[in-house]
Amino acid sequence: MQQIVDFILELDKLKAVTRKTRPLGQDRYENSAEHSWQIALLAASLAPHAEVPVDIHRVVAMLLVHDIGEIDTGDTLVYVEGGWAERKADELAAVQRIFGLLPVAQAEAYLALWHEFEAGETAESRFANAADRAMPVLLNLANNGQSWRENGISHARVVARVAPQIEAGCPALWRYLEARLDEAQQRGWFGA
Amino acid sequence: MQQIVDFILELDKLKAVTRKTRPLGQDRYENSAEHSWQIALLAASLAPHAEVPVDIHRVVAMLLVHDIGEIDTGDTLVYVEGGWAERKADELAAVQRIFGLLPVAQAEAYLALWHEFEAGETAESRFANAADRAMPVLLNLANNGQSWRENGISHARVVARVAPQIEAGCPALWRYLEARLDEAQQRGWFGA
């Protein structure tokens, strides 16, 4: 029992890892813990629109654990250029440390979910990645492009970094977003 | 698609609903969105210790949606005396409004999970309730009794409000917590 308690208290640190998007109507930045909750519900709600039928429970489980490595590494804006291989290696070391607090069977189960999400080779991981990429886009579309403008991100850079993943996992969501992103460009909601 | 987007953006408001516990090492209060993420992982990690075998996926789904009504009602400290029937009626009206943003099949599925959690009659809902009650206790035990002292909550009141639920869903966790709560009392971590 103490191992599980140590793990859960370690997770509290994800509440202090800030992202670049602000919750609607708030001045602060959102953190990776509340983001993980929201994308789990985005995926669960979107399930009927997955590109192929998916085991939504495994999708949700993946989304709940996929950002835990940021406890050691922090969050990196998805639009940053380069350095991703090293960043992912650091995140892997982090999740090995953190999941390693648990009894070995549970640690291995979470680590397998983490690897599946990162590899993006299963239908479930493609759908999970689509939800993860789509959520900050949805917030920015509701927020006049707040994090795009604050970080000088262009319409082309957003599309390049989110379209392949969202389209692969949830084509209907990409069709919806593509039109909204075009409107956002006309409104001047992008940087650069 | 627009219905799902409207629902997910409405959920952003749960990031602004504050509870009485502070994340470890932070001055601010935690919010109900990050709390929902953490208890989902507490339950998933604790699953081998459930009182009877449970469908952990349904437990996780319940925990992800069970606090959404607080968007309209706010969070109430579990140790508050009285008024719970009215509070729960308000929460029901809230989740009917919020889930009602979704296509009807999804709305009904979430509403069923919400009712199941509140009724506490299935093994899954008993286990989910155990995780929900245990999490702030675990944080307070790691936090020198921060929210108990700030709100004048006695050892007896904590035990009365969490022991039945935790013991019913996860007896091993209650045995662990009972001993820690006794130690906390000796250290003077309670109010009143």
Coordinates of C-alpha atoms in Angstrom, one line a residue:
Chain A
M1 CA 0.0 0.0 0.0
Q2 CA 2.8 2.4 0.8
Q3 CA 4.2 2.0 -2.8
I4 CA 0.8 3.1 -4.2
V5 CA 0.6 6.0 -1.8
D6 CA 4.2 7.2 -2.7
F7 CA 3.2 7.1 -6.4
I8 CA 0.0 9.0 -6.0
L9 CA 1.7 11.7 -3.9
E10 CA 4.5 11.9 -6.5
L11 CA 1.8 12.6 -9.1
D12 CA 0.8 15.7 -7.2
K13 CA 3.8 17.4 -8.9
L14 CA 2.1 17.2 -12.3
K15 CA -0.4 19.9 -10.9
A16 CA 2.6 22.2 -10.9
V17 CA 3.7 21.6 -14.5
T18 CA 2.3 24.4 -16.6
R19 CA 1.5 24.4 -20.3
K20 CA 1.2 27.4 -22.6
T21 CA -2.6 27.5 -22.8
R22 CA -4.8 29.4 -20.3
P23 CA -8.0 27.9 -19.1
L24 CA -10.9 29.9 -20.6
G25 CA -11.6 32.9 -18.5
Q26 CA -8.6 32.5 -16.3
D27 CA -5.2 34.4 -16.3
R28 CA -3.1 31.5 -15.2
Y29 CA -1.7 28.8 -17.4
E30 CA -3.3 25.3 -17.3
N31 CA -1.3 22.5 -15.8
S32 CA -0.7 19.0 -17.2
A33 CA -2.9 17.2 -14.6
E34 CA -6.1 19.1 -15.5
H35 CA -5.2 18.8 -19.2
S36 CA -4.9 15.0 -18.8
W37 CA -8.4 14.9 -17.3
Q38 CA -9.8 17.0 -20.1
I39 CA -8.3 15.0 -23.0
A40 CA -9.5 11.7 -21.4
L41 CA -13.1 13.1 -21.6
L42 CA -12.5 14.5 -25.1
A43 CA -11.5 11.1 -26.3
A44 CA -14.4 9.4 -24.5
S45 CA -16.9 11.8 -26.0
L46 CA -15.4 11.6 -29.5
A47 CA -15.2 7.8 -29.5
P48 CA -18.0 7.3 -32.1
H49 CA -15.9 9.4 -34.5
A50 CA -12.7 7.4 -34.2
E51 CA -11.1 6.5 -37.6
V52 CA -11.7 2.8 -36.8
P53 CA -13.5 1.3 -33.7
V54 CA -11.2 1.6 -30.7
D55 CA -11.0 0.2 -27.2
I56 CA -11.9 3.5 -25.6
H57 CA -10.9 2.3 -22.1
R58 CA -7.3 1.8 -23.2
V59 CA -7.4 5.2 -24.9
V60 CA -8.5 6.8 -21.7
A61 CA -5.8 5.0 -19.7
M62 CA -3.1 6.1 -22.1
L63 CA -4.2 9.7 -21.9
L64 CA -4.2 9.6 -18.1
V65 CA -0.6 8.5 -17.9
H66 CA 1.0 9.9 -21.1
D67 CA 2.2 13.3 -19.5
I68 CA 3.5 12.0 -16.2
G69 CA 7.1 12.2 -17.4
E70 CA 6.7 16.0 -17.5
I71 CA 7.0 15.9 -13.7
D72 CA 10.8 15.7 -14.3
T73 CA 11.1 17.3 -17.8
G74 CA 8.4 20.0 -17.8
D75 CA 6.0 20.5 -20.7
T76 CA 7.3 21.6 -24.2
L77 CA 5.2 23.5 -26.6
V78 CA 4.3 21.1 -29.4
Y79 CA 5.4 23.7 -32.0
V80 CA 9.0 23.9 -30.8
E81 CA 11.4 22.8 -33.6
G82 CA 13.9 20.0 -33.1
G83 CA 15.2 18.3 -29.9
W84 CA 12.2 15.9 -29.7
A85 CA 14.3 12.7 -29.6
E86 CA 16.3 13.8 -26.6
R87 CA 13.1 15.2 -25.0
K88 CA 11.3 11.9 -25.4
A89 CA 14.4 10.0 -24.0
D90 CA 14.3 12.2 -20.9
E91 CA 10.5 11.6 -20.5
L92 CA 11.1 7.8 -20.8
A93 CA 13.7 8.0 -18.0
A94 CA 11.2 10.0 -15.9
V95 CA 8.3 7.6 -16.3
Q96 CA 10.6 4.7 -15.6
R97 CA 11.5 6.4 -12.3
I98 CA 7.9 7.4 -11.4
F99 CA 6.1 4.2 -12.5
G100 CA 8.9 2.4 -10.7
L101 CA 7.5 3.6 -7.4
L102 CA 4.7 1.1 -7.9
P103 CA 4.6 -2.7 -7.6
V104 CA 6.2 -4.1 -10.7
A105 CA 3.0 -5.4 -12.4
Q106 CA 1.3 -2.0 -12.2
A107 CA 4.5 -0.2 -13.2
E108 CA 4.8 -2.4 -16.3
A109 CA 1.2 -1.9 -17.3
Y110 CA 1.6 1.9 -17.1
L111 CA 4.9 1.9 -18.9
A112 CA 3.3 -0.2 -21.7
L113 CA 0.6 2.4 -22.1
W114 CA 3.2 5.1 -22.2
H115 CA 5.1 3.4 -25.0
E116 CA 2.0 2.6 -26.9
F117 CA 1.0 6.2 -26.9
E118 CA 4.4 7.4 -28.0
A119 CA 4.8 4.8 -30.7
G120 CA 1.4 5.7 -32.2
E121 CA 1.2 2.4 -34.0
T122 CA -2.2 1.1 -32.7
A123 CA -5.6 2.5 -33.5
E124 CA -6.0 3.3 -29.8
S125 CA -2.8 5.3 -29.7
R126 CA -3.6 7.2 -32.9
F127 CA -6.9 8.2 -31.5
A128 CA -5.4 9.2 -28.2
N129 CA -2.8 11.3 -30.0
A130 CA -5.5 13.0 -32.0
A131 CA -7.3 14.0 -28.8
D132 CA -4.1 15.3 -27.2
R133 CA -3.2 17.4 -30.3
A134 CA -6.7 18.7 -30.7
M135 CA -7.4 20.0 -27.2
P136 CA -5.1 23.0 -27.2
V137 CA -6.3 23.9 -30.7
L138 CA -9.9 23.8 -29.4
L139 CA -8.9 26.1 -26.5
N140 CA -7.1 28.5 -28.7
L141 CA -10.0 28.7 -31.1
A142 CA -12.2 29.6 -28.1
N143 CA -9.5 32.0 -26.8
N144 CA -8.7 34.2 -29.8
G145 CA -5.6 32.2 -30.4
Q146 CA -4.0 33.1 -27.0
S147 CA -1.1 30.7 -27.0
W148 CA -0.4 31.0 -30.8
R149 CA -0.2 34.8 -30.5
E150 CA 1.8 34.7 -27.2
N151 CA 4.4 32.3 -28.7
G152 CA 4.5 33.6 -32.3
I153 CA 3.1 30.4 -33.9
S154 CA 1.9 30.7 -37.5
H155 CA -1.2 29.0 -39.0
A156 CA 1.1 26.9 -41.2
R157 CA 3.1 25.6 -38.2
V158 CA -0.1 24.7 -36.3
V159 CA -1.4 22.8 -39.3
A160 CA 1.9 21.0 -39.9
R161 CA 2.2 19.9 -36.2
V162 CA -1.4 18.8 -35.6
A163 CA -3.1 17.9 -38.9
P164 CA -1.3 14.5 -39.5
Q165 CA -2.1 13.2 -36.0
I166 CA -5.6 14.5 -35.7
E167 CA -6.5 13.3 -39.2
A168 CA -5.0 9.9 -38.6
G169 CA -7.0 9.3 -35.4
C170 CA -10.2 11.2 -35.9
P171 CA -10.8 12.4 -39.5
A172 CA -14.1 14.0 -38.6
L173 CA -12.5 16.2 -36.0
W174 CA -9.8 17.3 -38.4
R175 CA -12.4 18.3 -41.0
Y176 CA -14.1 20.4 -38.3
L177 CA -10.9 22.0 -37.1
E178 CA -9.5 22.7 -40.6
A179 CA -12.4 25.0 -41.3
R180 CA -12.1 26.7 -37.9
L181 CA -8.4 27.2 -38.3
D182 CA -9.0 28.9 -41.7
E183 CA -11.5 31.3 -40.0
A184 CA -9.0 32.0 -37.2
Q185 CA -6.3 32.9 -39.8
Q186 CA -8.7 35.4 -41.3
R187 CA -9.3 36.9 -37.9
G188 CA -5.5 37.3 -37.3
W189 CA -5.3 34.9 -34.3
F190 CA -1.9 33.5 -35.2
G191 CA 1.6 34.9 -34.5
A192 CA 4.6 35.1 -36.9
Chain B
M1 CA -19.0 17.5 -33.7
Q2 CA -20.1 21.0 -32.5
Q3 CA -22.0 19.4 -29.6
I4 CA -18.9 17.6 -28.4
V5 CA -16.8 20.7 -28.8
D6 CA -19.3 22.7 -26.8
F7 CA -19.3 20.1 -24.0
I8 CA -15.5 20.0 -23.8
L9 CA -15.1 23.7 -23.7
E10 CA -17.8 23.8 -20.9
L11 CA -15.7 21.4 -19.0
D12 CA -12.9 24.0 -18.9
K13 CA -14.9 25.7 -16.1
L14 CA -14.1 22.8 -13.7
K15 CA -10.5 24.0 -13.8
A16 CA -11.7 27.1 -11.9
V17 CA -13.6 25.2 -9.2
T18 CA -11.4 25.1 -6.1
R19 CA -11.3 22.6 -3.4
K20 CA -10.0 23.0 0.2
T21 CA -6.8 21.0 -0.3
R22 CA -3.6 22.5 -1.6
P23 CA -1.3 20.6 -4.0
L24 CA 1.8 19.5 -2.2
G25 CA 4.4 22.3 -2.2
Q26 CA 2.0 24.9 -3.7
D27 CA 0.2 27.8 -2.1
R28 CA -2.9 27.7 -4.2
Y29 CA -5.9 25.3 -3.7
E30 CA -6.3 22.4 -6.0
N31 CA -9.2 22.4 -8.5
S32 CA -11.7 19.7 -9.2
A33 CA -10.4 18.9 -12.7
E34 CA -6.9 17.9 -11.5
H35 CA -8.4 16.1 -8.5
S36 CA -10.5 14.1 -10.9
W37 CA -7.4 13.0 -12.8
Q38 CA -5.6 12.1 -9.7
I39 CA -8.4 9.9 -8.2
A40 CA -8.8 8.1 -11.5
L41 CA -5.1 7.1 -11.2
L42 CA -5.5 6.3 -7.5
A43 CA -8.3 3.9 -8.3
A44 CA -6.5 2.3 -11.3
S45 CA -3.4 1.8 -9.1
L46 CA -5.4 0.4 -6.2
A47 CA -7.5 -1.9 -8.3
P48 CA -5.8 -5.1 -7.0
H49 CA -6.9 -4.1 -3.4
A50 CA -10.6 -3.5 -4.2
E51 CA -12.9 -5.3 -1.8
V52 CA -14.3 -7.4 -4.6
P53 CA -13.0 -7.6 -8.2
V54 CA -14.2 -4.5 -10.1
D55 CA -14.5 -3.4 -13.7
I56 CA -11.8 -0.8 -13.3
H57 CA -12.6 0.9 -16.6
R58 CA -16.1 1.8 -15.3
V59 CA -14.6 3.0 -12.0
V60 CA -12.2 5.3 -13.9
A61 CA -15.0 6.6 -16.1
M62 CA -17.2 7.3 -13.1
L63 CA -14.4 9.3 -11.4
L64 CA -13.7 11.4 -14.5
V65 CA -17.3 12.6 -14.6
H66 CA -18.5 12.6 -11.0
D67 CA -17.5 16.2 -10.1
I68 CA -18.6 17.9 -13.3
G69 CA -21.8 19.2 -11.6
E70 CA -19.5 21.4 -9.5
I71 CA -19.2 23.7 -12.5
D72 CA -22.6 25.1 -11.4
T73 CA -22.6 24.3 -7.7
G74 CA -19.0 24.6 -6.6
D75 CA -17.2 22.1 -4.3
T76 CA -18.4 21.6 -0.8
L77 CA -16.0 20.3 1.9
V78 CA -17.1 16.7 2.7
Y79 CA -17.0 17.5 6.4
V80 CA -19.7 20.1 6.2
E81 CA -22.8 19.1 8.3
G82 CA -26.2 18.8 6.7
G83 CA -27.7 20.2 3.4
W84 CA -26.4 17.2 1.4
A85 CA -29.7 16.2 -0.2
E86 CA -30.3 19.7 -1.6
R87 CA -26.6 20.0 -2.7
K88 CA -26.9 16.7 -4.6
A89 CA -30.2 17.8 -6.2
D90 CA -28.4 20.9 -7.5
E91 CA -25.5 18.8 -8.8
L92 CA -28.0 16.6 -10.6
A93 CA -29.6 19.6 -12.3
A94 CA -26.1 20.7 -13.2
V95 CA -25.0 17.5 -14.8
Q96 CA -28.2 17.2 -16.7
R97 CA -27.5 20.6 -18.2
I98 CA -23.9 19.9 -19.0
F99 CA -24.1 16.3 -20.3
G100 CA -27.2 17.6 -22.2
L101 CA -24.8 19.5 -24.4
L102 CA -23.8 16.2 -25.9
P103 CA -25.6 13.9 -28.4
V104 CA -28.2 12.0 -26.4
A105 CA -26.5 8.6 -26.3
Q106 CA -23.3 10.0 -24.8
A107 CA -25.2 12.2 -22.4
E108 CA -27.2 9.3 -21.1
A109 CA -24.0 7.2 -20.7
Y110 CA -22.4 9.9 -18.6
L111 CA -25.5 10.5 -16.6
A112 CA -25.8 6.8 -15.8
L113 CA -22.2 6.9 -14.5
W114 CA -23.0 9.9 -12.4
H115 CA -26.0 8.2 -10.8
E116 CA -24.1 5.0 -10.3
F117 CA -21.4 6.9 -8.4
E118 CA -23.9 8.8 -6.2
A119 CA -26.0 5.7 -5.4
G120 CA -22.9 3.7 -4.3
E121 CA -24.8 0.4 -4.8
T122 CA -22.4 -1.4 -7.2
A123 CA -18.9 -2.7 -6.4
E124 CA -17.5 -0.3 -8.9
S125 CA -19.2 2.8 -7.3
R126 CA -18.2 1.7 -3.8
F127 CA -14.6 1.4 -5.0
A128 CA -14.8 4.8 -6.8
N129 CA -16.2 6.4 -3.7
A130 CA -13.4 5.0 -1.6
A131 CA -10.8 6.5 -3.9
D132 CA -12.6 9.9 -3.9
R133 CA -12.8 10.0 -0.1
A134 CA -9.2 8.8 0.4
M135 CA -7.4 11.3 -1.9
P136 CA -7.8 14.4 0.3
V137 CA -6.9 12.3 3.4
L138 CA -3.7 11.2 1.7
L139 CA -2.9 14.8 0.8
N140 CA -3.5 16.0 4.3
L141 CA -1.4 13.3 5.7
A142 CA 1.5 14.5 3.5
N143 CA 0.6 18.2 4.3
N144 CA 0.6 18.2 8.1
G145 CA -3.2 18.3 8.1
Q146 CA -3.4 21.5 6.1
S147 CA -7.1 21.5 5.2
W148 CA -8.2 19.9 8.5
R149 CA -6.4 22.7 10.5
E150 CA -7.6 25.5 8.2
N151 CA -11.2 24.3 8.5
G152 CA -11.3 23.2 12.1
I153 CA -12.0 19.6 11.3
S154 CA -11.5 17.0 14.1
H155 CA -10.1 13.5 13.9
A156 CA -13.5 12.1 14.9
R157 CA -15.2 14.1 12.1
V158 CA -12.7 12.9 9.5
V159 CA -13.1 9.3 10.5
A160 CA -16.9 9.5 10.6
R161 CA -17.1 10.9 7.1
V162 CA -14.5 8.8 5.3
A163 CA -14.1 5.5 7.2
P164 CA -17.4 3.8 6.0
Q165 CA -16.9 4.6 2.4
I166 CA -13.2 3.7 2.2
E167 CA -13.6 0.5 4.2
A168 CA -16.6 -0.6 2.0
G169 CA -14.7 -0.1 -1.2
C170 CA -11.1 -0.8 -0.3
P171 CA -10.6 -2.3 3.2
A172 CA -6.8 -2.5 2.8
L173 CA -6.6 1.2 2.2
W174 CA -8.7 1.9 5.2
R175 CA -6.4 -0.2 7.5
Y176 CA -3.5 1.8 6.2
L177 CA -5.2 5.1 6.7
E178 CA -6.6 4.3 10.1
A179 CA -3.1 3.9 11.5
R180 CA -1.8 7.1 9.8
L181 CA -4.8 9.1 11.1
D182 CA -4.0 8.0 14.6
E183 CA -0.4 9.2 14.2
A184 CA -1.7 12.5 12.7
Q185 CA -3.8 13.0 15.8
Q186 CA -0.8 12.5 18.1
R187 CA 1.0 15.1 16.0
G188 CA -1.8 17.7 16.4
W189 CA -2.7 17.9 12.7
F190 CA -6.5 18.3 13.3
G191 CA -8.6 21.3 14.1
A192 CA -11.4 21.6 16.7

